[in-house]
Structure formats: C-alpha cells, structure tokens
C-alpha cells in the first residue's frame, strides 16, 4: 500500500460521518470508525449483506423499503446515486439522517459507497418553521374571518354616527346596527351623571330576553363591572366568560350565561372628553379577542368624534351660554408656575394649531428678557418661542404637554380669561360653555387634574342671534390651516398695530415659510374674513 492509499484510509477513518463500501452484491467490504462506533455491539459489519439487512424491516418501514429500492437501483447500474432522508428515533430523543449512495469502480469492479449524515438540527428547524408557517396561516384565516364578519359594519356605524342629527340619535342608531351583527345579542350606550357619578344605559338594542344590569353602576364605588372599569381606566374592559366571572350574579340575573357568554365595554372618548361607554354582549365565549377589540375601539373613536362635532355644532346654534369662573391652585399649572418663576403677571391671549395638529397657546407675560428660556425649563412645556417683545412685556407661543387649554376647547369651552399673578399663586379661569352639562364636565376635569379648583361663579345668559363664534365657525370652514395660522399669529403678535410689534419676516420664520408665502396666506385669510363680516359672496360679479 503506497502513501496515497495510507492517506485515503486515514482520512476515511477520521471523517465525522458514517461510511461503508459495498460490493456488487451489496455486501459490506469496508467501514470507517464512525460507522463502527454508531453500533459498537454489532462489530464492523464487514461481510454483512447490507441490502438484505434492510429488507428484513421493509414490511414495517416505508423508509427501509425506499432505501432497498434505491440501493438496488445503484448496485444494478440503473442510476449513479441515490439519497434518502429517514427518521431514526429512540425512546429518549428524535433523530434524523440522510443516506447517500454513490456508484464507482475499482479495477473495473463496481462498488457503492453508503454515507449516513445526521440532519437532526436541520429537521428540527424545518419542523419549527413549518409550525410557525401553519400558525401564520391560521392567523390569516382567522383575520379573514373577522374581516368578512365585520364587512360593512364599520361603514354602517360610521354612516350612522356621522349622519345623525343629535347625540341621542347617534346612540340609538349605533346600538341598533351593532345588535344586528353576530355574535352580538345586546348593545347599550351609557352616560355618566356628573352629580351622582352613576352610569345609566341611555339607548340599547338587541334581544328582548337579554336583560340590562340589575344594580346601579357608580364610578369609583365598585370597579367590578366592565363598564365602570372602562370609564375609570379609559381602556376597554372584557369579561370573556360570564360563567367564570366572580361578580356575574351581582350585575346579571342567574342564568344569564345561557343568554350571553362574554361582555365588552369600550369608553367613548374624544381627546380628554369622555362621552360615555359602549357595552356589547356576545353569545360566544372569548368573542372579544384582540382583533375584535381593535375594530370596536376604532368604531368607538368614530362615534365619539361624531358626538364631539354635534356638541360643537350645538354650541354654535344655542341661544344661551354658560359662563363659568374658577380659581385653580396647583404648582403644576403653567400660568401660575411661570408667574411665580418670573415674578410677573401671565395672561392668556389665544390658541392655534401647527401643521401637525399640535396645540400652540399664546400668553402675554408682563416681563422682558429671557422669558422664553424660563418657560422652556418649566415642566409641561415642550417648546417656547417669542412671537413679539415689547418695552414692558413678551408675547410667548408655547407647546404644552399638559394640554389643558386644548382639553377645554374639546369640551366646547371658549376661554375668556386665563391669567395668574405671582402674589396670588392662583390661576383665574373664565370660560364660556354651551350648556350646564358641559360646565359640570369641565369642572370635573379641573378637579381631577389639579390640587384645588374652586367655583367662583356660574350663570347662564342669552346671547345674540349671531355672534363672533358664528363668524368664526363659518370662517373655520373656509380658511385653510395655514391661512388661519397666519391670521392668528399676526393678530396675537400685534402685526396689525402701528408701529407693528413684529415683522412679516419674523412671522414667516415662525411658520417655517418664505416671506412671500406668509403674505399670500395672510392676504387670503383677510379677504375671507372681510367677505364673512360684510356677507360678500366671493363668486358674485361687481
């Protein structure tokens, strides 16, 4: 045996795979160390008919039958190679192997090499991948089922909410549409009485045999009912199986589980304003999974938005107005914090919004020099900039994370006065609101947010048939966002005074536009304002 043969033999012995060489009859001529170590009790298998051994288990093993057919085909010269993946499990573990057979000749005598590679790691990875793929396919099937079931529901509820003329009509139409959708059997919308804090169903629809709650629902007194939990926490709450719910007997009569199986409550919220709660009963257990809740939350948002629009419209058309004055004492209130830090009076001037919808509040501070830097360091101030600086004061534009000014606007409130002096350490707020309910809602908001909120005065009064608010509402439908911003910034910054408090270049820079673009927005806004004031139809001739 020459060096080449020695090298080949040594290499074969050290390979980390099992190798055997067969003669033309299928008998084993040679095995390597890995082969012998795989089943050491059986020896080296030299002289054993490998094909016959495989045939012994052929009747019981489909993989053995395929191995025999493949090996015989290679031994007969019908094919040059063959491979087969097969399991080789033990009671302790699962294992898989890949067998490969290759035909070759030595001195014109046919030979076949048989190699076995362990592929357990690869097979386990493939099994995991297939399991994950099946889970994804199941998720896709479930999602398609949900989308098919709610097909048209979203559009119908949106149409019902947007097309309604009153809040009562929204609640009535939405409840009816939801009750018509499987698997829901009852739907009701509840409102909170501001004085008693009780939650009461105002509108409901569904099967007559499904009862409404027997007991009173009172906020913060008993948080076991999902509607109370949803309102207290501002998050959807679900009972997936009423028969396993500890407090079911208190809220629903005995045997209710035969009429419905699960309950969901979703708060109706628009910004900081809560208009009530939507409660749904379903005849199936676990009816409200994450996909279902996403759809219902979207619907609840649409309903609340429509309610807010109706409340705002009602304020524009009502003949009476409620004026509320409150004193707020809290170190976190921006106007008092800034007044105390600077030692000067802080007065509210107005509210506008930037292109991203961020509320920008304008305040006049009876002080000059470094006022914006002081404001920027206060908690709750995201950004502070100077719109204009005078000899005795500074006009600030502030983006506030506190959001109290925008929250008051969402409640339908119009700020008449909002100021603070360093001596009093109290913020004085005067608001106009469309009705008593809005006033109570705003006062609740102030009590929840601040350490102390004291009601100073409250009275209702008639207002003229056409007010500046009517004009503002009409203008709001005509002005673009940029035109309104240019007009508001110019007014708040005393651009229309003489001498001007700020230049057009400065205002353009604050809006991140060119000077010519700013003046285009401003001129267009001024034209629309004058058209509204003088009732001029811009499309008329002459």
XYZ file of C-alpha atoms in Angstrom:
542
model
C 0.000 0.000 0.000
C 1.504 3.292 -1.104
C 1.361 6.670 0.645
C -1.736 7.658 -1.273
C -3.638 4.627 -0.038
C -2.483 5.269 3.518
C -3.677 8.861 3.305
C -7.081 7.825 1.931
C -7.531 5.203 4.633
C -6.593 7.616 7.428
C -8.906 10.259 6.033
C -11.811 7.798 5.820
C -11.230 6.743 9.433
C -11.317 10.287 10.795
C -14.417 11.517 8.916
C -17.199 12.517 11.377
C -19.788 10.716 9.220
C -20.611 7.009 8.917
C -19.250 5.448 5.708
C -19.460 1.901 4.329
C -18.334 0.477 0.952
C -20.418 -2.290 -0.684
C -19.500 -4.778 -3.400
C -21.674 -5.552 -6.403
C -23.780 -7.972 -4.315
C -24.456 -5.456 -1.587
C -22.095 -6.922 0.966
C -20.041 -4.585 3.168
C -16.369 -4.509 2.251
C -15.216 -1.653 4.443
C -16.478 0.651 7.214
C -14.904 3.649 8.931
C -14.564 4.373 12.637
C -17.751 6.490 12.826
C -19.756 3.594 11.352
C -18.322 1.111 13.829
C -18.906 3.432 16.807
C -22.559 4.053 15.896
C -23.477 0.474 16.924
C -20.306 -0.898 18.584
C -22.028 -4.086 19.757
C -22.523 -5.181 16.129
C -18.824 -5.041 15.191
C -17.560 -3.614 11.891
C -20.290 -5.285 9.744
C -17.699 -6.399 7.164
C -19.172 -9.267 5.153
C -22.754 -8.421 6.133
C -25.275 -8.155 3.279
C -26.382 -4.562 3.813
C -29.322 -4.754 1.389
C -30.630 -7.966 2.935
C -30.450 -6.421 6.383
C -32.565 -3.515 5.187
C -35.053 -5.906 3.549
C -35.710 -7.542 6.931
C -37.578 -4.443 8.126
C -39.047 -3.489 4.758
C -42.587 -4.625 5.544
C -42.823 -2.422 8.605
C -40.835 0.588 7.452
C -41.600 2.642 4.376
C -38.191 4.327 4.595
C -36.458 0.900 4.634
C -38.387 -0.125 1.501
C -37.309 3.054 -0.282
C -33.691 2.508 0.842
C -33.656 -1.055 -0.561
C -35.133 0.031 -3.897
C -32.658 2.899 -4.179
C -29.601 0.825 -3.260
C -30.574 -1.991 -5.665
C -31.010 0.551 -8.435
C -27.483 1.901 -7.826
C -25.967 -1.632 -7.492
C -27.596 -2.691 -10.758
C -26.145 0.338 -12.518
C -29.538 1.867 -13.277
C -28.530 5.068 -11.538
C -25.288 6.603 -10.330
C -26.522 7.897 -6.984
C -29.411 7.833 -4.550
C -30.303 9.728 -1.400
C -32.992 9.426 1.252
C -33.905 11.259 4.439
C -35.218 8.992 7.200
C -36.002 9.116 10.944
C -34.072 7.066 13.447
C -35.766 7.864 16.761
C -35.014 6.375 20.153
C -37.162 6.420 23.304
C -35.028 9.293 24.572
C -34.720 11.540 21.533
C -35.756 12.162 17.962
C -33.064 11.902 15.279
C -32.999 12.140 11.505
C -30.360 11.038 8.971
C -29.601 11.497 5.293
C -28.357 8.415 3.429
C -26.416 8.930 0.200
C -25.226 6.113 -2.072
C -22.689 6.660 -4.925
C -21.580 4.102 -7.565
C -17.889 3.877 -8.550
C -15.448 1.209 -9.861
C -12.133 -0.194 -8.683
C -10.240 -2.262 -11.297
C -13.476 -2.469 -13.280
C -15.310 -3.933 -10.274
C -18.425 -1.967 -9.271
C -18.525 -0.555 -5.788
C -21.080 1.556 -3.859
C -20.259 3.962 -1.026
C -23.005 4.479 1.544
C -22.799 7.612 3.695
C -25.108 8.491 6.604
C -25.243 12.151 7.729
C -27.125 13.216 10.864
C -29.505 16.070 9.964
C -31.435 16.303 13.245
C -30.767 20.010 13.781
C -31.885 20.845 10.262
C -35.057 18.743 10.520
C -35.986 20.277 13.867
C -35.514 23.741 12.347
C -37.699 22.768 9.388
C -40.388 21.427 11.707
C -40.312 24.650 13.742
C -40.505 26.710 10.558
C -43.458 24.700 9.287
C -45.213 25.023 12.642
C -44.670 28.788 12.563
C -45.927 28.932 8.988
C -49.037 26.971 9.966
C -49.658 29.331 12.855
C -49.376 32.267 10.478
C -51.776 30.573 8.052
C -54.221 30.024 10.909
C -53.831 33.665 11.972
C -54.524 34.700 8.378
C -57.622 32.505 8.212
C -58.909 33.949 11.497
C -58.203 37.517 10.343
C -60.033 36.926 7.077
C -62.948 35.527 9.071
C -63.071 38.650 11.261
C -62.845 40.968 8.249
C -65.579 39.029 6.471
C -67.823 39.163 9.531
C -67.408 42.891 10.073
C -67.603 43.689 6.371
C -69.870 46.691 6.137
C -70.141 47.109 9.913
C -67.507 49.829 10.108
C -69.047 51.772 7.222
C -72.576 51.373 8.580
C -71.628 52.540 12.075
C -69.685 55.465 10.608
C -72.668 56.455 8.465
C -74.977 56.152 11.474
C -72.739 58.326 13.644
C -71.921 60.974 11.053
C -75.441 61.178 9.621
C -77.211 61.591 12.965
C -78.626 64.975 13.915
C -78.269 64.557 17.671
C -76.274 62.653 20.244
C -79.367 60.601 21.178
C -79.792 59.604 17.555
C -76.141 58.545 17.308
C -76.512 56.287 20.340
C -79.796 54.813 19.079
C -78.599 54.084 15.551
C -75.229 52.680 16.621
C -76.818 50.334 19.179
C -79.270 49.015 16.597
C -76.583 48.378 13.998
C -74.284 46.573 16.415
C -77.115 44.418 17.786
C -77.772 43.231 14.225
C -74.225 41.857 13.916
C -73.356 38.312 15.020
C -72.331 37.274 17.622
C -73.674 40.348 19.488
C -77.048 39.914 21.206
C -77.309 43.241 23.067
C -75.710 46.666 22.820
C -76.147 49.679 25.054
C -74.573 53.108 25.453
C -74.321 54.557 28.944
C -73.745 58.103 30.142
C -72.417 59.348 33.467
C -74.460 61.698 35.634
C -71.989 64.375 36.692
C -73.564 64.941 40.110
C -74.218 61.320 41.195
C -71.482 59.716 39.031
C -73.900 56.942 38.115
C -73.606 55.156 34.777
C -77.002 54.591 33.178
C -77.936 52.981 29.842
C -79.425 55.713 27.652
C -80.023 53.701 24.483
C -79.989 49.949 23.902
C -80.941 47.404 21.259
C -80.918 43.627 20.947
C -82.852 40.570 22.005
C -85.657 41.222 24.473
C -84.728 38.248 26.644
C -81.235 39.652 27.364
C -81.648 41.849 30.457
C -79.923 45.094 31.329
C -77.944 45.316 34.554
C -79.921 44.900 37.784
C -77.712 47.026 40.045
C -76.612 50.643 39.961
C -73.286 51.381 38.312
C -71.388 54.110 40.148
C -67.911 55.268 39.186
C -65.108 54.585 41.680
C -67.509 52.810 44.082
C -67.392 49.326 42.602
C -64.935 48.553 39.842
C -66.077 45.007 39.100
C -68.428 45.887 36.260
C -66.578 46.220 32.923
C -68.414 49.470 32.063
C -67.251 51.097 35.302
C -63.717 49.773 34.783
C -63.637 51.101 31.220
C -64.716 54.582 32.300
C -62.411 54.719 35.335
C -59.355 53.471 33.432
C -60.047 54.877 29.977
C -59.398 51.423 28.471
C -61.593 48.645 27.032
C -62.532 46.007 29.585
C -63.683 42.483 28.746
C -65.325 39.540 30.505
C -64.568 36.611 28.198
C -66.714 34.089 30.106
C -69.507 35.338 32.362
C -69.930 31.898 33.955
C -66.402 32.192 35.356
C -66.796 35.857 36.381
C -66.925 36.143 40.181
C -69.290 39.138 40.202
C -71.668 37.988 37.448
C -74.600 37.391 39.829
C -74.475 40.984 41.029
C -74.731 42.559 37.596
C -76.729 39.971 35.656
C -79.516 37.639 36.781
C -78.899 33.961 37.471
C -78.784 32.006 34.241
C -77.595 34.931 32.153
C -74.828 32.677 30.833
C -77.446 30.892 28.775
C -78.293 34.168 27.001
C -74.809 35.596 26.517
C -71.284 34.398 27.202
C -68.977 37.425 27.047
C -69.167 41.186 27.599
C -67.015 44.091 26.406
C -67.091 47.746 27.442
C -65.321 50.447 25.396
C -65.123 54.095 26.536
C -66.342 56.720 24.072
C -63.518 59.261 24.180
C -62.527 62.245 22.093
C -59.254 63.666 23.364
C -59.758 64.320 27.077
C -63.547 64.256 26.761
C -65.465 61.084 27.698
C -68.985 60.911 26.278
C -69.938 57.601 27.851
C -69.357 53.894 27.374
C -70.373 51.361 24.729
C -71.247 47.916 26.157
C -71.645 44.813 23.986
C -72.889 41.315 24.885
C -71.936 38.319 22.721
C -73.391 34.809 22.646
C -69.939 33.191 22.374
C -67.165 32.684 24.925
C -63.967 34.620 24.088
C -65.802 36.633 21.427
C -63.709 39.735 22.065
C -60.158 38.845 21.048
C -57.527 41.442 20.199
C -58.687 41.792 16.597
C -62.290 42.309 17.677
C -61.293 44.948 20.219
C -59.252 46.851 17.620
C -62.322 47.075 15.392
C -64.551 48.127 18.296
C -62.048 50.736 19.542
C -61.972 52.232 16.046
C -65.770 52.331 15.959
C -65.904 53.905 19.420
C -63.460 56.598 18.263
C -65.669 57.365 15.275
C -68.779 57.587 17.466
C -67.050 59.889 19.975
C -65.770 62.133 17.168
C -69.295 62.471 15.791
C -70.604 63.294 19.275
C -67.957 65.974 19.677
C -68.914 67.504 16.337
C -72.579 67.626 17.365
C -71.719 69.219 20.725
C -69.592 71.842 18.972
C -72.361 72.500 16.440
C -74.934 72.807 19.208
C -72.814 75.428 20.928
C -72.744 77.453 17.722
C -76.536 77.375 17.408
C -77.715 77.545 21.030
C -79.337 80.766 22.214
C -77.899 80.607 25.726
C -74.374 80.418 27.020
C -72.978 79.369 30.400
C -70.177 81.435 31.893
C -68.062 79.713 34.497
C -65.297 81.230 36.588
C -62.936 79.051 38.614
C -59.827 79.587 40.722
C -57.143 76.907 40.281
C -54.378 76.400 42.792
C -51.718 73.891 41.752
C -47.949 74.160 41.368
C -48.125 72.217 38.067
C -50.468 74.749 36.415
C -48.368 76.523 33.837
C -49.681 80.068 34.234
C -49.046 80.100 37.989
C -45.686 78.320 37.647
C -44.456 80.884 35.100
C -45.868 83.846 37.049
C -44.094 82.648 40.212
C -40.815 81.902 38.444
C -40.615 85.267 36.675
C -42.444 87.345 39.253
C -44.802 88.832 36.669
C -48.416 88.556 35.528
C -49.165 85.942 32.835
C -52.259 86.420 30.633
C -53.831 84.102 28.045
C -54.137 85.551 24.513
C -55.321 82.695 22.290
C -54.986 79.201 20.829
C -53.919 77.940 17.418
C -52.537 74.728 15.900
C -49.449 73.988 13.821
C -49.380 71.853 10.660
C -49.008 68.649 12.736
C -52.082 69.433 14.815
C -50.070 70.402 17.909
C -51.884 72.977 20.052
C -49.962 76.244 20.376
C -51.062 78.559 23.192
C -50.197 82.255 23.207
C -49.573 84.067 26.522
C -48.557 87.639 27.303
C -46.004 87.965 30.118
C -45.552 91.329 31.814
C -41.755 90.981 31.708
C -38.922 91.130 29.143
C -35.607 89.395 28.655
C -35.106 85.629 28.840
C -38.793 84.855 29.345
C -38.817 82.062 26.732
C -35.816 80.368 28.366
C -37.561 80.382 31.742
C -40.760 78.993 30.193
C -38.847 76.323 28.294
C -37.395 74.980 31.563
C -40.814 74.524 33.176
C -42.395 71.086 33.474
C -45.083 70.536 30.873
C -43.584 72.936 28.298
C -42.385 71.146 25.167
C -41.331 74.283 23.321
C -41.346 78.036 23.958
C -40.676 80.823 21.475
C -41.067 84.601 21.420
C -43.630 85.920 18.975
C -43.011 89.542 19.889
C -41.207 91.547 22.560
C -42.360 94.953 23.775
C -40.903 97.506 26.146
C -42.942 96.149 29.049
C -43.721 92.574 28.106
C -43.261 89.492 25.926
C -45.680 87.551 23.743
C -44.926 83.824 24.053
C -46.014 80.909 21.885
C -45.994 77.638 23.839
C -46.470 73.973 23.030
C -47.759 72.472 26.291
C -47.771 68.767 27.070
C -50.295 69.483 29.844
C -52.907 70.231 27.170
C -55.423 71.897 29.489
C -56.227 74.692 27.002
C -56.878 72.198 24.173
C -58.878 69.997 26.576
C -61.136 72.918 27.475
C -61.679 73.595 23.769
C -62.578 69.908 23.233
C -65.256 70.301 25.926
C -66.742 73.175 23.926
C -65.244 75.842 26.168
C -64.132 79.262 24.958
C -61.592 80.894 27.255
C -62.486 84.474 28.108
C -59.729 84.966 30.649
C -56.903 82.803 31.962
C -54.227 84.572 33.986
C -52.112 84.402 37.128
C -50.165 86.830 39.279
C -47.155 85.942 41.449
C -48.823 87.408 44.545
C -51.920 85.188 44.494
C -50.324 81.932 43.226
C -53.739 81.109 41.815
C -54.836 80.777 38.192
C -58.056 82.623 37.357
C -60.081 80.965 34.575
C -63.238 82.327 32.923
C -64.962 80.134 30.319
C -67.996 80.247 28.082
C -69.692 76.854 27.600
C -72.709 75.688 25.602
C -74.731 74.193 28.476
C -74.777 73.124 32.103
C -73.663 69.599 31.313
C -70.524 70.895 29.592
C -69.878 73.184 32.558
C -70.111 70.283 35.026
C -67.880 68.173 32.812
C -65.248 70.926 32.682
C -65.374 71.451 36.426
C -64.898 67.699 36.973
C -61.898 67.863 34.673
C -60.345 70.687 36.692
C -60.969 68.866 39.980
C -59.338 65.686 38.648
C -56.271 67.470 37.276
C -55.398 69.963 39.971
C -54.937 70.110 43.737
C -57.702 72.644 44.250
C -60.331 74.019 41.893
C -62.869 76.410 43.400
C -66.010 77.506 41.571
C -66.190 81.304 41.824
C -69.272 81.998 39.697
C -71.716 80.259 37.367
C -74.524 81.853 35.375
C -76.445 81.412 32.145
C -77.283 84.228 29.789
C -78.804 84.811 26.378
C -76.516 85.717 23.575
C -77.199 87.480 20.289
C -78.660 85.586 17.385
C -75.364 85.945 15.514
C -72.151 86.060 17.447
C -68.476 86.223 16.684
C -68.471 82.485 17.289
C -70.891 82.119 14.377
C -68.497 84.114 12.244
C -65.592 82.004 13.473
C -67.447 78.808 12.633
C -68.113 79.962 9.097
C -64.557 81.119 8.680
C -63.283 77.781 10.002
C -64.970 76.057 7.055
C -63.397 78.481 4.574
C -59.875 79.071 5.868
C -57.056 76.626 5.239
C -54.927 75.631 8.225
C -52.042 77.813 7.046
C -54.272 80.800 6.389
C -55.796 80.562 9.877
C -52.342 80.200 11.459
C -51.042 83.270 9.606
C -54.066 85.322 10.671
C -53.914 84.221 14.328
C -50.169 84.692 14.658
C -50.405 88.154 13.113
C -53.187 89.180 15.490
C -51.636 87.754 18.643
C -48.268 89.303 17.803
C -49.762 92.785 17.151
C -48.756 92.708 13.497
C -51.749 94.922 12.717
C -50.783 97.582 15.287
C -48.759 100.671 14.413
C -45.939 100.539 14.819
C -46.016 96.818 14.250
C -44.943 94.586 17.116
C -43.389 92.048 14.756
C -42.292 91.979 11.133
C -43.588 89.789 8.347
C -40.168 88.140 8.105
C -40.324 87.107 11.765
C -43.805 85.666 11.429
C -42.817 83.839 8.246
C -39.837 82.367 10.069
C -42.067 81.185 12.934
C -44.214 79.324 10.366
C -41.157 77.980 8.536
C -42.235 79.537 5.215
C -40.903 82.296 2.987
C -41.982 85.916 3.470
C -43.940 85.926 0.207
C -45.745 82.698 1.119
C -46.669 84.107 4.538
C -48.161 87.243 2.969
C -50.120 85.121 0.467
C -51.667 83.139 3.357
C -52.365 86.318 5.325
C -53.966 88.204 2.420
C -56.187 85.222 1.570
C -57.287 84.942 5.217
C -58.002 88.678 5.449
C -60.083 88.556 2.273
C -62.194 85.640 3.585
C -62.621 87.405 6.929
C -63.923 90.572 5.275
C -66.186 88.555 2.980
C -67.753 86.947 6.043
C -68.084 90.198 8.001
C -69.693 92.058 5.108
C -71.627 89.000 3.798
C -69.956 89.292 0.402
C -70.294 86.353 -1.978
C -66.811 85.978 -3.491
C -68.312 84.327 -6.578
C -70.647 87.236 -7.375
C -69.823 89.822 -10.014
C -69.457 93.549 -9.420
